[in-house]
Coordinates of C-alpha atoms and ligand atoms in Angstrom, one line a residue:
M84 CA 99.8 112.3 112.7
D85 CA 99.9 115.4 110.2
K86 CA 101.1 113.5 107.1
H87 CA 99.9 110.2 105.9
L88 CA 102.3 107.1 105.8
E89 CA 102.9 107.1 102.1
T90 CA 104.1 110.7 102.3
L91 CA 106.1 109.9 105.2
C92 CA 107.8 107.0 103.3
V93 CA 109.3 109.3 100.7
Q94 CA 109.6 112.5 102.5
A95 CA 110.2 112.1 106.2
G96 CA 113.8 112.2 107.9
Y97 CA 115.6 114.1 105.1
S98 CA 114.8 117.5 103.9
P99 CA 117.6 119.1 101.8
K100 CA 118.2 122.9 101.9
N101 CA 119.0 125.1 99.0
G102 CA 121.6 123.4 96.4
E103 CA 121.8 120.2 98.7
P104 CA 121.7 116.9 97.0
R105 CA 117.9 115.6 96.5
I106 CA 118.6 112.3 97.5
L107 CA 120.0 111.3 101.0
P108 CA 123.7 111.0 100.8
I109 CA 125.8 108.2 102.0
Y110 CA 128.3 109.8 104.6
Q111 CA 130.6 107.1 104.1
S112 CA 133.2 108.5 107.0
T113 CA 134.2 107.1 110.1
T114 CA 134.9 110.4 111.8
F115 CA 134.2 114.1 111.6
K116 CA 136.2 117.1 112.0
Y117 CA 136.2 119.9 114.4
E118 CA 138.1 123.3 114.9
S119 CA 139.0 123.0 118.5
S120 CA 139.4 120.1 121.1
E121 CA 137.2 121.8 123.3
E122 CA 134.5 121.4 120.9
M123 CA 135.0 117.8 120.4
G124 CA 135.2 117.4 124.1
Q125 CA 131.6 118.8 124.6
L126 CA 130.4 116.0 122.2
F127 CA 132.2 113.3 124.3
D128 CA 130.3 114.5 127.6
L129 CA 127.1 114.7 125.7
E130 CA 127.0 118.5 126.4
A131 CA 126.6 119.4 122.8
S132 CA 125.0 117.2 119.9
G133 CA 127.0 116.5 116.7
Y134 CA 128.9 113.8 115.1
F135 CA 132.2 112.8 115.9
Y136 CA 132.4 108.9 115.5
T137 CA 130.1 106.7 113.3
R138 CA 129.9 103.8 115.9
L139 CA 128.0 106.2 117.8
Q140 CA 126.2 108.4 115.1
N141 CA 126.1 109.1 111.4
P142 CA 124.0 111.5 109.4
T143 CA 123.0 108.9 106.9
N144 CA 121.8 106.5 109.6
D145 CA 120.2 109.2 111.8
A146 CA 118.0 110.4 108.7
V147 CA 116.8 107.0 108.1
A148 CA 116.3 106.5 111.8
A149 CA 114.1 109.8 111.9
R150 CA 112.2 108.4 108.9
I151 CA 111.4 105.1 110.8
A152 CA 110.5 107.4 113.9
A153 CA 107.9 109.3 111.8
L154 CA 106.4 106.2 110.2
E155 CA 105.9 104.5 113.9
G156 CA 105.0 107.9 115.3
G157 CA 108.0 108.0 117.9
V158 CA 110.0 110.6 119.3
A159 CA 113.3 109.2 118.5
A160 CA 114.8 106.1 116.7
M161 CA 118.2 104.5 116.2
L162 CA 119.5 102.0 113.5
T163 CA 121.4 98.8 114.6
S164 CA 123.4 96.2 112.6
S165 CA 120.6 93.7 112.7
G166 CA 117.2 93.0 114.1
Q167 CA 119.1 90.7 116.8
A168 CA 120.9 93.7 117.7
A169 CA 117.7 95.8 118.1
N170 CA 116.3 93.4 120.3
F171 CA 119.2 92.6 122.5
F172 CA 119.7 96.4 123.1
A173 CA 116.1 97.2 123.6
V174 CA 115.9 94.8 126.3
F175 CA 119.5 95.1 127.6
N176 CA 119.3 99.2 127.9
I177 CA 117.1 98.6 130.9
C178 CA 117.8 95.2 132.2
Q179 CA 121.0 94.0 134.0
A180 CA 122.2 91.0 135.7
G181 CA 119.9 90.1 138.5
D182 CA 116.9 91.6 136.7
H183 CA 114.0 89.5 135.0
F184 CA 111.5 90.3 132.1
I185 CA 108.5 88.6 130.6
S186 CA 108.4 87.5 126.8
A187 CA 105.8 86.2 124.6
S188 CA 106.5 82.7 123.6
A189 CA 105.5 82.9 120.0
I190 CA 108.6 84.8 118.9
Y191 CA 111.5 84.6 116.2
G192 CA 113.7 81.4 116.9
G193 CA 116.8 83.8 117.1
T194 CA 115.3 86.0 119.7
L195 CA 114.0 83.1 121.7
N196 CA 117.7 81.9 121.7
L197 CA 119.0 85.2 122.6
F198 CA 116.5 85.3 125.6
S199 CA 116.6 81.9 126.8
T200 CA 120.3 81.2 126.4
T201 CA 122.5 84.2 125.8
M202 CA 120.8 86.5 127.9
K203 CA 120.6 84.1 130.8
K204 CA 124.3 83.8 130.6
M205 CA 124.4 87.4 131.5
G206 CA 122.3 86.9 134.6
I207 CA 119.1 88.2 133.0
E208 CA 116.1 85.9 133.5
V209 CA 113.2 85.5 131.1
T210 CA 109.5 84.0 131.6
F211 CA 108.1 83.0 128.5
I212 CA 104.1 83.2 128.4
S213 CA 101.6 82.3 125.7
P214 CA 100.5 85.3 123.7
D215 CA 97.0 83.8 124.4
C216 CA 97.2 83.8 128.3
T217 CA 94.5 85.3 130.4
E218 CA 95.3 88.7 132.0
E219 CA 95.6 86.7 135.6
E220 CA 98.2 84.6 134.1
L221 CA 99.9 87.6 132.7
N222 CA 99.8 89.5 135.9
A223 CA 101.1 86.3 137.9
A224 CA 104.4 86.5 135.9
F225 CA 105.6 89.8 137.4
R226 CA 108.0 89.6 139.9
E227 CA 109.6 92.3 142.2
N228 CA 112.7 92.7 139.7
T229 CA 110.8 92.5 136.2
K230 CA 111.9 95.3 134.2
C231 CA 109.8 94.9 130.9
V232 CA 107.5 92.9 128.7
F233 CA 108.4 91.9 125.1
G234 CA 106.4 90.3 122.4
E235 CA 106.0 90.2 118.6
T236 CA 103.0 91.9 117.2
L237 CA 102.8 89.5 114.5
S238 CA 105.1 86.5 115.4
N239 CA 107.5 84.9 112.9
P240 CA 106.6 82.4 111.5
S241 CA 103.7 81.3 113.5
L242 CA 101.5 84.4 113.0
A243 CA 100.1 84.7 116.4
V244 CA 98.6 88.4 116.7
L245 CA 99.7 90.0 120.0
D246 CA 96.8 91.6 121.9
I247 CA 99.0 94.9 122.3
E248 CA 96.3 96.5 124.7
K249 CA 96.3 93.3 127.1
F250 CA 100.0 93.3 127.4
A251 CA 100.5 97.1 127.7
K252 CA 98.0 97.0 130.5
A253 CA 99.6 94.6 132.5
A254 CA 103.0 96.1 131.8
H255 CA 101.9 99.5 133.0
S256 CA 100.1 98.1 135.9
H257 CA 103.5 96.8 137.0
G258 CA 105.3 100.2 136.3
V259 CA 107.3 98.6 133.3
P260 CA 107.3 99.2 129.6
L261 CA 106.3 97.1 126.8
I262 CA 108.6 96.6 123.9
V263 CA 107.2 95.0 120.8
D264 CA 108.9 93.9 117.6
N265 CA 106.8 95.2 114.8
T266 CA 108.7 93.5 111.9
F267 CA 106.1 91.8 110.2
P268 CA 103.0 94.2 110.0
T269 CA 105.5 97.2 109.6
P270 CA 103.9 100.6 110.6
I271 CA 102.0 100.3 107.2
N272 CA 99.8 97.9 108.7
L273 CA 100.1 98.5 112.4
R274 CA 101.4 101.4 114.5
P275 CA 101.9 99.8 118.0
F276 CA 102.2 103.1 120.2
E277 CA 98.5 103.9 119.1
F278 CA 97.7 100.7 121.4
G279 CA 100.0 101.5 124.2
A280 CA 103.3 100.1 123.3
D281 CA 106.1 102.0 124.5
I282 CA 109.0 100.9 122.5
V283 CA 109.1 99.4 119.1
T284 CA 111.8 97.1 117.5
H285 CA 112.3 96.1 113.9
S286 CA 114.4 93.6 111.8
T287 CA 114.8 96.0 108.9
T288 CA 116.2 93.2 107.1
K289 CA 112.5 92.2 105.9
Y290 CA 110.1 94.3 104.5
M291 CA 111.4 97.6 105.5
D292 CA 114.2 96.9 103.2
G293 CA 112.0 94.6 101.2
H294 CA 114.8 93.6 98.6
A295 CA 117.0 91.1 100.6
S296 CA 119.9 93.6 100.2
A297 CA 120.9 94.5 103.5
V298 CA 120.7 93.4 107.1
G299 CA 119.7 95.8 109.7
G300 CA 117.5 96.8 112.8
A301 CA 115.9 99.6 114.5
I302 CA 114.7 100.7 117.9
I303 CA 111.9 103.3 118.2
D304 CA 111.0 105.1 121.4
S305 CA 107.3 106.4 121.9
G306 CA 108.5 108.7 124.5
N307 CA 105.6 107.8 126.4
F308 CA 107.1 105.7 129.5
D309 CA 107.8 107.9 132.4
W310 CA 111.1 106.5 133.7
S311 CA 111.2 109.1 136.5
A312 CA 107.9 107.8 137.9
H313 CA 109.4 104.3 138.4
A314 CA 112.9 105.8 139.3
E315 CA 114.0 102.9 141.7
K316 CA 113.2 100.2 138.9
F317 CA 115.1 102.4 136.3
A318 CA 118.1 103.5 138.3
C319 CA 120.0 103.1 134.8
L320 CA 118.2 106.0 133.5
T321 CA 117.5 108.3 136.6
E322 CA 120.8 107.7 138.4
P323 CA 124.2 109.2 137.3
D324 CA 125.9 107.4 134.7
E325 CA 129.6 107.7 135.8
S326 CA 130.8 107.0 132.5
Y327 CA 129.5 110.3 131.3
H328 CA 130.4 112.3 134.3
G329 CA 127.2 111.5 136.4
I330 CA 124.9 112.4 133.6
R331 CA 121.2 111.3 134.6
Y332 CA 119.5 110.5 131.2
A333 CA 116.0 110.9 132.2
E334 CA 116.5 114.3 133.7
K335 CA 118.7 115.6 130.9
F336 CA 116.9 114.3 127.9
G337 CA 113.5 113.8 128.8
K338 CA 111.4 111.9 126.4
A339 CA 114.8 111.1 124.5
A340 CA 116.5 109.6 127.4
Y341 CA 116.0 105.9 126.4
I342 CA 117.3 106.3 122.7
T343 CA 120.1 108.5 124.1
K344 CA 121.1 106.0 126.6
A345 CA 120.9 103.3 123.9
T346 CA 123.2 105.1 121.7
S347 CA 125.6 106.7 123.7
Q348 CA 126.1 103.9 126.0
M349 CA 125.0 100.5 124.3
M350 CA 126.3 101.5 120.9
R351 CA 129.6 103.0 122.5
D352 CA 130.4 99.8 124.3
L353 CA 128.7 97.1 121.9
G354 CA 129.1 98.6 118.6
S355 CA 126.5 97.2 116.6
I356 CA 126.1 100.1 114.2
Q357 CA 124.4 99.9 110.8
S358 CA 126.7 100.7 107.9
P359 CA 125.7 103.9 106.4
Q360 CA 125.8 102.1 102.8
N361 CA 123.1 99.7 104.4
A362 CA 121.1 102.5 106.0
F363 CA 121.1 104.0 102.4
L364 CA 119.7 100.8 101.1
L365 CA 117.1 100.7 103.6
N366 CA 116.0 104.0 103.0
L367 CA 115.3 103.1 99.3
G368 CA 113.3 100.3 100.5
L369 CA 111.1 102.4 103.0
E370 CA 110.1 104.8 100.1
T371 CA 108.1 102.0 98.5
L372 CA 107.0 100.3 101.5
A373 CA 103.4 101.4 101.6
L374 CA 102.9 100.3 97.8
R375 CA 105.0 96.8 98.5
M376 CA 102.9 96.0 101.7
A377 CA 99.7 96.5 100.0
Q378 CA 100.6 94.0 97.2
H379 CA 102.1 91.5 99.7
C380 CA 99.0 91.5 101.5
K381 CA 96.5 91.3 98.6
N382 CA 98.7 88.5 97.2
A383 CA 98.8 86.4 100.2
Q384 CA 95.2 86.7 100.9
K385 CA 94.4 85.4 97.4
I386 CA 97.0 82.6 97.9
A387 CA 95.9 81.7 101.4
E388 CA 92.3 81.3 100.3
W389 CA 93.7 79.0 97.2
L390 CA 95.5 76.8 99.4
E391 CA 92.6 76.6 101.8
S392 CA 90.4 75.2 99.0
N393 CA 93.2 72.7 97.7
D394 CA 92.5 69.1 98.9
K395 CA 96.4 68.4 99.0
I396 CA 96.9 70.8 101.9
A397 CA 96.4 69.9 105.8
W398 CA 96.0 73.3 107.3
V399 CA 96.6 77.0 106.4
N400 CA 97.7 79.7 108.9
Y401 CA 97.0 83.4 107.7
P402 CA 95.1 85.7 110.0
G403 CA 93.3 87.1 107.1
L404 CA 91.1 84.0 106.6
P405 CA 87.9 84.2 108.5
G406 CA 88.3 80.9 110.2
N407 CA 91.8 81.8 111.6
K408 CA 92.4 81.8 115.3
Y409 CA 93.7 85.5 115.3
H410 CA 91.3 86.8 112.6
A411 CA 89.3 88.9 115.1
L412 CA 92.6 90.5 116.6
A413 CA 94.1 91.0 113.4
Q414 CA 91.0 93.1 112.3
K415 CA 91.3 95.0 115.1
Y416 CA 95.0 95.7 115.2
M417 CA 95.6 95.3 111.3
P418 CA 92.6 96.3 109.4
S419 CA 94.2 96.8 106.4
G420 CA 96.0 93.6 106.2
T421 CA 98.6 91.8 108.3
C422 CA 101.7 90.8 105.9
G423 CA 102.7 88.3 103.1
V424 CA 103.6 85.6 105.2
I425 CA 101.5 82.4 105.3
S426 CA 102.3 79.2 106.6
F427 CA 100.8 75.7 106.0
G428 CA 101.2 72.1 106.0
V429 CA 100.6 69.3 103.3
K430 CA 98.6 66.2 103.8
S431 CA 101.8 64.0 103.0
G432 CA 103.7 65.4 106.0
R433 CA 107.1 66.3 106.2
D434 CA 108.5 64.5 103.0
G435 CA 106.0 65.6 100.9
A436 CA 106.8 69.2 102.1
M437 CA 110.4 68.6 101.1
A438 CA 109.2 67.4 97.6
F439 CA 106.8 70.1 97.0
M440 CA 109.4 72.9 98.0
D441 CA 112.1 71.2 95.6
H442 CA 109.8 71.4 92.8
L443 CA 109.0 75.2 93.1
Q444 CA 110.0 77.3 90.2
L445 CA 109.3 80.9 91.1
A446 CA 109.4 80.7 94.7
A447 CA 113.1 80.1 96.2
I448 CA 114.1 78.1 99.2
V449 CA 116.1 80.8 101.3
T450 CA 116.6 81.6 104.9
H451 CA 114.5 84.7 104.4
V452 CA 111.0 86.3 104.6
A453 CA 109.2 89.7 103.5
D454 CA 111.4 89.8 100.3
A455 CA 109.7 91.2 97.0
R456 CA 110.5 87.8 95.5
T457 CA 108.3 84.9 96.9
C458 CA 110.5 82.4 99.2
V459 CA 109.9 79.5 101.3
L460 CA 111.3 77.8 104.2
H461 CA 110.9 74.9 106.4
P462 CA 111.4 76.4 110.0
A463 CA 111.7 73.1 112.0
S464 CA 114.7 72.1 109.9
T465 CA 116.3 75.5 109.6
T466 CA 115.7 78.9 111.8
H467 CA 114.0 77.0 114.5
R468 CA 116.5 73.7 114.4
Q469 CA 118.1 74.8 117.8
L470 CA 114.8 74.5 119.7
T471 CA 113.5 71.4 121.5
D472 CA 110.1 69.8 120.5
E473 CA 108.8 71.5 123.4
Q474 CA 109.9 75.0 122.4
L475 CA 108.9 74.3 119.0
A476 CA 105.3 73.8 120.3
A477 CA 105.5 76.7 122.5
A478 CA 106.8 78.8 119.6
G479 CA 103.9 77.4 117.2
V480 CA 106.3 75.7 114.8
P481 CA 104.8 72.3 113.9
G482 CA 107.3 69.7 112.0
D483 CA 105.4 70.0 109.1
M484 CA 105.1 73.7 108.7
I485 CA 106.1 75.3 105.6
R486 CA 106.6 79.1 105.7
L487 CA 105.9 80.8 102.5
S488 CA 106.7 84.5 102.1
V489 CA 104.6 85.8 99.2
G490 CA 106.3 88.5 97.1
I491 CA 104.9 91.3 94.8
E492 CA 104.8 89.1 91.5
N493 CA 101.4 88.5 90.0
A494 CA 99.3 86.3 92.3
D495 CA 98.3 84.1 89.4
D496 CA 101.6 83.1 88.4
L497 CA 102.5 82.1 92.0
I498 CA 99.4 80.2 92.1
A499 CA 100.2 78.3 89.0
D500 CA 103.8 77.5 90.5
L501 CA 102.3 76.2 93.6
E502 CA 99.9 74.0 91.8
Q503 CA 102.4 72.2 89.6
A504 CA 104.8 71.9 92.7
L505 CA 102.1 70.2 94.7
A506 CA 101.6 67.6 92.1
H507 CA 105.0 66.3 93.6
A508 CA 103.9 66.5 97.1
Ligands
PLP819 C1 114.4 88.3 111.5 C2 113.9 88.5 112.5 C3 114.6 89.1 113.8 C4 116.1 89.0 113.4 O1 116.5 90.2 112.6 P1 118.0 89.8 111.9 O2 118.0 91.1 111.0 O3 118.0 88.7 111.0 O4 119.1 90.0 112.8 C5 113.8 89.5 114.7 N1 112.6 89.6 114.8 C6 111.8 89.3 113.8 C7 110.3 89.2 114.0 C8 112.2 88.8 112.8 O5 111.5 88.3 111.6

């Protein structure tokens, strides 16, 4: 990396030339004008690069994607309308009916539903495996038709830390890429490509936007996975695409093949583009990402320690606590901090949790995390309510769990709020 993350947050992706706007403009235009049909035709054939329709590409979105690619240390990136769309495209770009993939079981509820229900209907089968599995168990999950491995670097909401090197090694020894959702740590705290992940996804809705203002997602490719070396598995990238006059993505676009296919084929046909207006808001969020992550982590550490010492609290889960199951992995992969999310249970159980949450004044009850403002949620009755008890256990979401997303307020004010609300628990 030639520049530090703080610099990339404000400078990467957009460099205005003489007399151009200092701030990334919003290209609020569905379409782009050309002098000749011939020029336009070249764009449709992917023979020339340029903008023609915002469903495929837009200059505002591309600048923001380039900033995120720089932060992650990838070669190419694209924005999507949501984190859900990012994870769906990331897998569906290389999996089709009849294929199989492996996913860590400790993942976001929406992603779990997407994989286990909706993609199953599309003929794509998933095997869930505990992130704490042994190498033998992981290797045993692979099949002839396995096309990728998926996991969350720091899972929402169970805060399991993925052993990226273990998962990458298994994926690579079976000739498939490792895709990781890096939403919670963000590239400020963890850059998964440095540990062998091949593709990174984000719900930019969370810390990247950081202000709870715009839903969005991103996919970033390291450019490291060699599709041609496993050509029979990844015919979708190595064989001709008849919908583009027989283009072979891997041959024509090299390291940019995966993102080019996702943009020109997935986005063309499925159309989950991020609006340029939302990309602009995301970009503003990215400018302060490094500052905010440091404050989120500092506050969360202080609050996790305070909760742990409080006699009304049954348990606290935060990887920054020395007694945490994932402390050692967190130290290895996220030495400067994990994220602002803590989960805990109150001794008075589910009813006590509800009473406590209802009495909070600063921390708001919202279906959100990773906001500048502190918020709380009861996952078992909200984000994870579609899951069976068995799935809840596999996802690491007990019924009494409260998810606290610590914001960037002053930690002492937040502790005072928690303390007065706990009196009601
Ligand atoms: C929120 C979230 C998603 C889904 O993102 P949306 O932007 O809400 O669609 C995916 N993965 C993780 C880890 C998340 O926290």
